[in-house]
Structures are given as structure tokens and as C-alpha cells.
Amino acid sequence: MINSSTNAPITQNPCYTQPFIELFNEDCLQTLSRFEDNSIDCVITDPPYSGLTSKSKGTGRFANDDNHIEFDDMSERAFLLFVKPIFRELYRTIKLGSHLYCFTDWKQLRNMADCLELASFKIVNIVCWNKGHFGTGAGYRSQAEYILVFSKGLPNTFNLKNVGNVITASRAKEAIHPHQKPTELLKLLVENSTKEGDTIYDPFAGSCSTLKTAKALNRNCKGSELSKEYCQMYADFENGLLL
């Protein structure tokens, strides 16, 4: 365990803990197995959905470089098998009426929504995240991702009255993770679905942007991340080594 006053390397789970934050360097199913039923107020996550880039190109999500993410090159069939038990455990641990936000692209949107409904979640909305400008390529170049908004049972009332289902926010600045989400966008989700003191969980923490945003807004946040490197980066950030 790493204490916020030390810089010791990560050696066991939880790998980082302090007021408001718990980060676990392990498979999210291991973390979820320790959670009590109906104990989480909100889930915000970005699973490794493997949607847009052809494996044969060796670029983007499937590049053989430092940006390669474990489990980020699954086939559609493998992806469905991968997320099924995770969504079931999320349903068990989230509170009745609470919201779940799940990022996806257009290609995996149907699969992701089907998996969530099969886990008994109820669809509430689909939010389009407009990144403001399109990426590389040709044809209809990618400019957006989608956020599936689901709930356990009938959804609790949202807190904000001035948010539409198209949100424009620039990509994360100085990102340390290839799929990092911007704080501006995450802040809206956190404020719309939780109050101070609530507990948020991210089963695929990655750069830990969800944890950082939740802490800044006085929410508790728990996260799971397989990569020791990203967990160490977050510990270093909290220790003041990353600005």
C-alpha cells in the first residue's frame, strides 16, 4: 500500500488509498467481489471496447507501441464474454436508481447497450461527446464518442437542468493515456448524478481521470486498473511528483 506521504513503489492491493480515494491494481472483478450489494452511488467507465481501428493497420488502439492497452484488441465475441460478468457485478453493487455511464464508439454502441440491458440495467439516454474537431482518416472522420446512460431500476432525478445530450468538450490536454477523458466532461457527469460524499466506481480506471475529478468535487471514488504503470502514475500524481 502507498501512503500519500511516501514514494514507495506499488507492491500490493489496494495500491493507493487516502481520504476520498481507493485505487486497486487488479482485475475489476476481484475488486467488485469485495463490494457489498447496493453500495455504489454511480459508475463512470470506459471499457476496452476495441471499436474503430483495423488490427491489420498496427495503429491507433492496436499499435504495437507504448500506447497498447491490455484487452484492447478483442473480437466482438470476446468482448461480449469479457464484459458480461463485469456488468452483472456492477448491477449487484450499484444502488437502486443510481446512474451508470459507459463510454463507447459507434461500432460497439449496440453491443455495449445490449450487454448492459442483459445485466438488467435500464437505458436512460445516449449522450454524444463532440470533441470539437475530427481525427485523421478519410470519409466520415471520427469526431465523437458516445456515453451510454443507464440506471438500476427507474433512474434518480438528475441534478443539472442545463445539460443536453450533445456535449462539446475538447480532448484531454497533456494526456498520459491514449483514451483519457477530459476533466470538463467528467465533471458534468459527476455533478449531474452524485452529491458530495457519494461513492463513484470506475472498473477501468486507466489514467484515473475519474478518480481525480471525483476527489476535486468532494466525492469518494474507487477504481480498478490492471496496469501497474498507470497505478504508479496516479500515486506519483497524488504525491506531487506529476503536475
Short mmCIF file of C-alpha atoms in Angstrom, two decimals:
data_model
loop_
_atom_site.label_atom_id
_atom_site.label_comp_id
_atom_site.label_asym_id
_atom_site.label_seq_id
_atom_site.Cartn_x
_atom_site.Cartn_y
_atom_site.Cartn_z
CA MET A 1 0.00 0.00 0.00
CA ILE A 2 1.24 3.50 -0.75
CA ASN A 3 0.64 6.27 1.75
CA SER A 4 0.29 9.81 0.38
CA SER A 5 3.36 10.84 2.36
CA THR A 6 5.69 8.29 0.73
CA ASN A 7 7.01 7.48 -2.73
CA ALA A 8 7.34 3.71 -2.26
CA PRO A 9 6.65 1.56 -5.36
CA ILE A 10 3.37 -0.28 -5.63
CA THR A 11 3.62 -3.86 -4.38
CA GLN A 12 0.11 -4.92 -3.27
CA ASN A 13 -3.60 -4.06 -3.39
CA PRO A 14 -5.04 -1.57 -2.76
CA CYS A 15 -2.12 0.20 -4.39
CA TYR A 16 -3.13 3.67 -3.29
CA THR A 17 -5.50 4.91 -0.63
CA GLN A 18 -6.20 8.20 1.10
CA PRO A 19 -9.31 10.18 2.04
CA PHE A 20 -11.80 10.08 -0.86
CA ILE A 21 -9.71 7.63 -2.96
CA GLU A 22 -9.05 3.90 -3.26
CA LEU A 23 -7.22 2.53 -6.31
CA PHE A 24 -6.73 -1.22 -6.79
CA ASN A 25 -4.09 -2.69 -9.10
CA GLU A 26 -6.10 -5.77 -10.06
CA ASP A 27 -8.88 -7.15 -12.23
CA CYS A 28 -12.09 -5.25 -11.53
CA LEU A 29 -13.94 -8.50 -10.79
CA GLN A 30 -11.61 -9.02 -7.83
CA THR A 31 -12.42 -5.54 -6.55
CA LEU A 32 -16.15 -5.93 -7.14
CA SER A 33 -16.22 -9.24 -5.27
CA ARG A 34 -15.37 -7.31 -2.08
CA PHE A 35 -18.07 -4.67 -2.53
CA GLU A 36 -21.34 -5.03 -0.66
CA ASP A 37 -24.66 -5.09 -2.50
CA ASN A 38 -26.12 -1.65 -3.25
CA SER A 39 -23.03 0.23 -2.04
CA ILE A 40 -22.03 2.37 -5.08
CA ASP A 41 -23.76 5.65 -5.97
CA CYS A 42 -22.53 5.95 -9.56
CA VAL A 43 -20.35 4.15 -12.12
CA ILE A 44 -18.35 6.06 -14.75
CA THR A 45 -16.16 3.94 -17.00
CA ASP A 46 -14.53 3.47 -20.39
CA PRO A 47 -14.13 -0.28 -21.11
CA PRO A 48 -11.58 -1.53 -23.69
CA TYR A 49 -14.21 -1.78 -26.41
CA SER A 50 -11.87 -2.16 -29.43
CA GLY A 51 -14.16 -0.46 -31.85
CA LEU A 52 -12.64 1.66 -34.59
CA THR A 53 -9.24 0.62 -35.86
CA SER A 54 -8.43 -2.35 -38.04
CA LYS A 55 -5.98 -4.74 -36.41
CA SER A 56 -4.09 -5.07 -39.68
CA LYS A 57 -3.03 -1.41 -39.69
CA GLY A 58 -0.99 -1.58 -36.49
CA THR A 59 -2.03 1.93 -35.48
CA GLY A 60 -4.38 3.57 -33.02
CA ARG A 61 -5.85 1.29 -30.38
CA PHE A 62 -3.97 -1.72 -31.81
CA ALA A 63 -0.50 -0.28 -32.21
CA ASN A 64 2.46 -2.34 -31.01
CA ASP A 65 3.91 0.58 -29.09
CA ASP A 66 3.87 2.11 -25.63
CA ASN A 67 0.20 3.08 -26.08
CA HIS A 68 -1.02 -0.50 -26.41
CA ILE A 69 -3.68 -1.28 -23.80
CA GLU A 70 -4.19 -4.80 -22.45
CA PHE A 71 -7.51 -6.39 -23.57
CA ASP A 72 -7.96 -3.56 -26.10
CA ASP A 73 -7.81 -5.80 -29.20
CA MET A 74 -10.65 -8.27 -28.59
CA SER A 75 -13.06 -9.51 -31.23
CA GLU A 76 -16.72 -8.61 -30.77
CA ARG A 77 -17.48 -12.11 -29.47
CA ALA A 78 -14.62 -11.99 -26.98
CA PHE A 79 -15.68 -8.53 -25.88
CA LEU A 80 -19.21 -9.72 -25.09
CA LEU A 81 -17.86 -12.58 -22.99
CA PHE A 82 -15.43 -10.19 -21.27
CA VAL A 83 -17.94 -7.57 -20.12
CA LYS A 84 -20.89 -9.83 -19.27
CA PRO A 85 -19.76 -10.82 -15.73
CA ILE A 86 -18.47 -7.30 -15.05
CA PHE A 87 -21.80 -5.64 -15.84
CA ARG A 88 -23.62 -8.21 -13.70
CA GLU A 89 -21.38 -7.38 -10.74
CA LEU A 90 -21.82 -3.66 -11.34
CA TYR A 91 -25.58 -4.17 -11.23
CA ARG A 92 -25.29 -6.00 -7.92
CA THR A 93 -23.14 -3.35 -6.27
CA ILE A 94 -24.76 -0.13 -7.55
CA LYS A 95 -27.64 1.37 -5.59
CA LEU A 96 -31.23 1.30 -6.84
CA GLY A 97 -31.91 4.34 -9.03
CA SER A 98 -28.22 5.17 -9.45
CA HIS A 99 -26.70 6.02 -12.83
CA LEU A 100 -24.05 4.20 -14.87
CA TYR A 101 -22.09 5.99 -17.61
CA CYS A 102 -20.29 3.85 -20.16
CA PHE A 103 -18.16 5.29 -22.97
CA THR A 104 -18.21 3.62 -26.37
CA ASP A 105 -17.79 4.36 -30.07
CA TRP A 106 -20.40 3.94 -32.80
CA LYS A 107 -19.20 0.47 -33.78
CA GLN A 108 -19.56 -1.10 -30.32
CA LEU A 109 -22.51 1.01 -29.18
CA ARG A 110 -25.11 -1.68 -29.90
CA ASN A 111 -23.07 -4.45 -28.27
CA MET A 112 -22.37 -2.34 -25.18
CA ALA A 113 -26.03 -1.36 -24.80
CA ASP A 114 -27.18 -4.97 -25.25
CA CYS A 115 -24.73 -6.19 -22.59
CA LEU A 116 -25.94 -3.60 -20.12
CA GLU A 117 -29.58 -4.46 -20.73
CA LEU A 118 -28.82 -8.18 -20.36
CA ALA A 119 -27.35 -7.33 -16.95
CA SER A 120 -30.76 -5.78 -16.06
CA PHE A 121 -29.73 -2.13 -16.37
CA LYS A 122 -32.35 0.25 -17.80
CA ILE A 123 -31.35 2.59 -20.62
CA VAL A 124 -31.91 6.27 -19.83
CA ASN A 125 -30.21 8.15 -22.67
CA ILE A 126 -27.30 8.20 -25.12
CA VAL A 127 -25.04 11.23 -24.87
CA CYS A 128 -22.86 12.29 -27.79
CA TRP A 129 -19.48 13.66 -26.79
CA ASN A 130 -18.48 16.07 -29.58
CA LYS A 131 -14.72 16.51 -29.44
CA GLY A 132 -14.87 19.73 -31.45
CA HIS A 133 -12.80 18.57 -34.43
CA PHE A 134 -12.41 15.33 -36.34
CA GLY A 135 -9.44 12.99 -36.33
CA THR A 136 -7.30 11.58 -39.09
CA GLY A 137 -8.55 9.38 -41.92
CA ALA A 138 -10.99 9.82 -44.77
CA GLY A 139 -14.72 9.76 -45.38
CA TYR A 140 -16.75 10.45 -42.27
CA ARG A 141 -13.86 11.10 -39.95
CA SER A 142 -14.35 10.40 -36.26
CA GLN A 143 -15.29 13.44 -34.18
CA ALA A 144 -17.42 11.90 -31.44
CA GLU A 145 -17.72 9.20 -28.84
CA TYR A 146 -20.90 8.12 -27.12
CA ILE A 147 -21.82 7.78 -23.48
CA LEU A 148 -24.47 5.21 -22.65
CA VAL A 149 -26.52 6.39 -19.68
CA PHE A 150 -28.15 3.53 -17.77
CA SER A 151 -29.66 3.09 -14.33
CA LYS A 152 -30.52 0.32 -11.89
CA GLY A 153 -34.28 0.41 -11.93
CA LEU A 154 -36.00 3.74 -12.52
CA PRO A 155 -33.34 6.47 -12.60
CA ASN A 156 -32.87 9.00 -9.84
CA THR A 157 -33.55 12.58 -10.87
CA PHE A 158 -30.53 14.27 -12.46
CA ASN A 159 -29.12 17.27 -10.62
CA LEU A 160 -28.47 19.61 -13.56
CA LYS A 161 -31.16 21.23 -15.70
CA ASN A 162 -28.96 22.81 -18.38
CA VAL A 163 -27.20 19.81 -19.96
CA GLY A 164 -28.26 18.43 -23.33
CA ASN A 165 -27.43 15.02 -24.79
CA VAL A 166 -24.74 16.52 -27.04
CA ILE A 167 -21.78 17.76 -25.00
CA THR A 168 -18.88 19.56 -26.67
CA ALA A 169 -15.57 19.20 -24.86
CA SER A 170 -12.04 19.16 -26.23
CA ARG A 171 -9.89 16.07 -25.89
CA ALA A 172 -7.86 15.75 -22.70
CA LYS A 173 -4.82 18.04 -22.67
CA GLU A 174 -1.40 16.54 -21.92
CA ALA A 175 -2.94 13.09 -21.76
CA ILE A 176 -0.94 10.26 -20.18
CA HIS A 177 -3.32 7.58 -21.52
CA PRO A 178 -4.40 7.11 -25.17
CA HIS A 179 -8.12 7.07 -24.23
CA GLN A 180 -8.07 9.65 -21.44
CA LYS A 181 -11.28 11.61 -20.97
CA PRO A 182 -11.26 15.38 -20.31
CA THR A 183 -11.98 16.68 -16.82
CA GLU A 184 -14.52 19.15 -18.26
CA LEU A 185 -16.68 16.27 -19.49
CA LEU A 186 -16.28 14.06 -16.42
CA LYS A 187 -17.16 16.98 -14.15
CA LEU A 188 -20.57 17.27 -15.82
CA LEU A 189 -21.29 13.56 -15.33
CA VAL A 190 -20.20 13.60 -11.69
CA GLU A 191 -22.18 16.72 -10.82
CA ASN A 192 -25.29 15.55 -12.68
CA SER A 193 -25.55 12.17 -10.95
CA THR A 194 -23.98 12.49 -7.49
CA LYS A 195 -23.72 14.76 -4.48
CA GLU A 196 -20.81 15.44 -2.16
CA GLY A 197 -19.88 12.38 -0.13
CA ASP A 198 -21.28 9.89 -2.67
CA THR A 199 -19.14 6.99 -3.89
CA ILE A 200 -18.22 6.58 -7.57
CA TYR A 201 -16.57 3.49 -9.04
CA ASP A 202 -14.54 3.12 -12.24
CA PRO A 203 -13.68 -0.53 -13.07
CA PHE A 204 -11.27 0.53 -15.86
CA ALA A 205 -9.50 3.47 -14.22
CA GLY A 206 -6.73 3.97 -16.81
CA SER A 207 -5.29 7.45 -16.27
CA CYS A 208 -7.51 7.80 -13.17
CA SER A 209 -9.23 10.92 -14.56
CA THR A 210 -12.50 9.80 -12.94
CA LEU A 211 -10.79 9.49 -9.55
CA LYS A 212 -9.12 12.90 -9.89
CA THR A 213 -12.38 14.58 -10.90
CA ALA A 214 -14.39 12.90 -8.14
CA LYS A 215 -11.87 13.90 -5.48
CA ALA A 216 -11.82 17.51 -6.68
CA LEU A 217 -15.63 17.58 -6.29
CA ASN A 218 -15.56 16.03 -2.80
CA ARG A 219 -16.86 12.65 -3.89
CA ASN A 220 -15.41 9.31 -2.80
CA CYS A 221 -14.07 7.25 -5.68
CA LYS A 222 -12.84 3.70 -6.04
CA GLY A 223 -11.04 2.46 -9.12
CA SER A 224 -9.54 -0.73 -10.54
CA GLU A 225 -6.67 -0.79 -13.04
CA LEU A 226 -4.59 -3.73 -14.28
CA SER A 227 -1.61 -1.64 -15.34
CA LYS A 228 0.93 -1.15 -12.57
CA GLU A 229 2.39 1.70 -14.59
CA TYR A 230 -0.82 3.74 -14.60
CA CYS A 231 -1.45 3.00 -10.93
CA GLN A 232 2.06 4.22 -10.12
CA MET A 233 1.48 7.34 -12.20
CA TYR A 234 -1.58 8.14 -10.13
CA ALA A 235 0.29 7.57 -6.87
CA ASP A 236 3.06 9.85 -8.13
CA PHE A 237 0.47 12.48 -9.10
CA GLU A 238 -1.03 12.44 -5.60
CA ASN A 239 2.44 12.63 -4.08
CA GLY A 240 3.10 15.81 -6.04
CA LEU A 241 5.55 14.27 -8.50
CA LEU A 242 3.29 14.86 -11.51
CA LEU A 243 1.98 18.38 -12.05
#
